[in-house]
Amino acid sequence: MKVVIIAGGKGTRIASVNSEIPKAMIEQIHKNVAAVELKSMYEAIIYYLRVPYFPAWKDLIEKQLKQSIEQSDVIERFFPNSQTLDDEGNVVGTMGFERSKSIQVHRMVRAALLYHLVCLFERLGEHTLDFSEQMFYKMLAECKPSFVEEDRVQVWAKAYNSYFNGDMVKAGHLLMPQVEHALHNLLEEIVEDVTKLDQEVQKEPTLSGILTQLKPYCNPTLYDEINMFLIDGNDVNYRNKLLHGLMWSMDMLRYGHYLFYVANLLYFKGKDFLKIGES
């Protein structure tokens, strides 16, 4: 399933959406977006925070996964492991049968979520809202979580300004390092010694290492999705492809909406980000 997005500055729009996304989800998205009325960018940020993230779809994900496994044919089950190849034919990931099915379900839900985000972005474009980097800086500074340093707020503000100006490429390149560093700092607040200060050489952990250490403190559904989206070679692998120059331009534009959404949740939810979806 895929969402096809024609992107170009503020002209980002949806060209088509694969019908495999559940019709009920699409109808609910249209209903939610149609009700959006904005008077300020502050309200726009609140709407982004209200878009349900993966843990809200936990029951659907489990149901779809069970159904996908039950309906799989004998050939799929006969080959317990599969490989993921990049555009040049290199093996970038391996996965078992159930893992492959889990990734398929995540892609379906992610496609619906991305559709929601782009619909919302289009809706924002119908409103004439004043915003600037300085305005975003003031807003972000007032709501700064403990795991974001004060001197990083300006970078976040530049990213927000770029995103709402429709420059997803610039916003993504600004946001990804900040999201990774914020997760590092968040982990440090939980376990204290992340860089092993008692060792002769202190090395910063990779994002994979950070997420692995955060896993015990995360909602499991949220952890799986963040891992699949950012660093799993079998799925989007956004962080690694972006920072190594391996991502196609259209994917930068498309997934720029998704990264912003995740980054916004992390920033404004603070430590509660890890437990999104839990009562």
Tab-separated table of N, CA and C in Angstrom, residues 89 111 145 149 181 214 231 256:
chain	number	residue	atom	x	y	z
A	89	GLY	N	21.109	-3.895	-5.200
A	89	GLY	CA	21.162	-5.343	-5.029
A	89	GLY	C	21.918	-5.809	-3.800
A	111	ALA	N	1.034	4.132	6.264
A	111	ALA	CA	0.494	4.773	5.062
A	111	ALA	C	-0.754	5.579	5.396
A	145	PRO	N	11.401	20.537	26.487
A	145	PRO	CA	11.538	19.416	27.421
A	145	PRO	C	12.929	19.411	28.039
A	149	GLU	N	18.672	20.705	24.972
A	149	GLU	CA	19.449	21.829	25.489
A	149	GLU	C	18.938	23.147	24.910
A	181	HIS	N	19.662	13.071	18.982
A	181	HIS	CA	20.326	13.613	20.178
A	181	HIS	C	19.352	13.730	21.343
A	214	LEU	N	16.378	2.065	25.427
A	214	LEU	CA	15.096	2.696	25.767
A	214	LEU	C	13.937	1.707	25.736
A	231	ILE	N	15.581	2.892	11.648
A	231	ILE	CA	16.857	2.187	11.471
A	231	ILE	C	16.766	0.756	10.961
A	256	GLY	N	9.160	13.281	5.114
A	256	GLY	CA	9.408	14.494	5.889
A	256	GLY	C	8.214	14.837	6.766
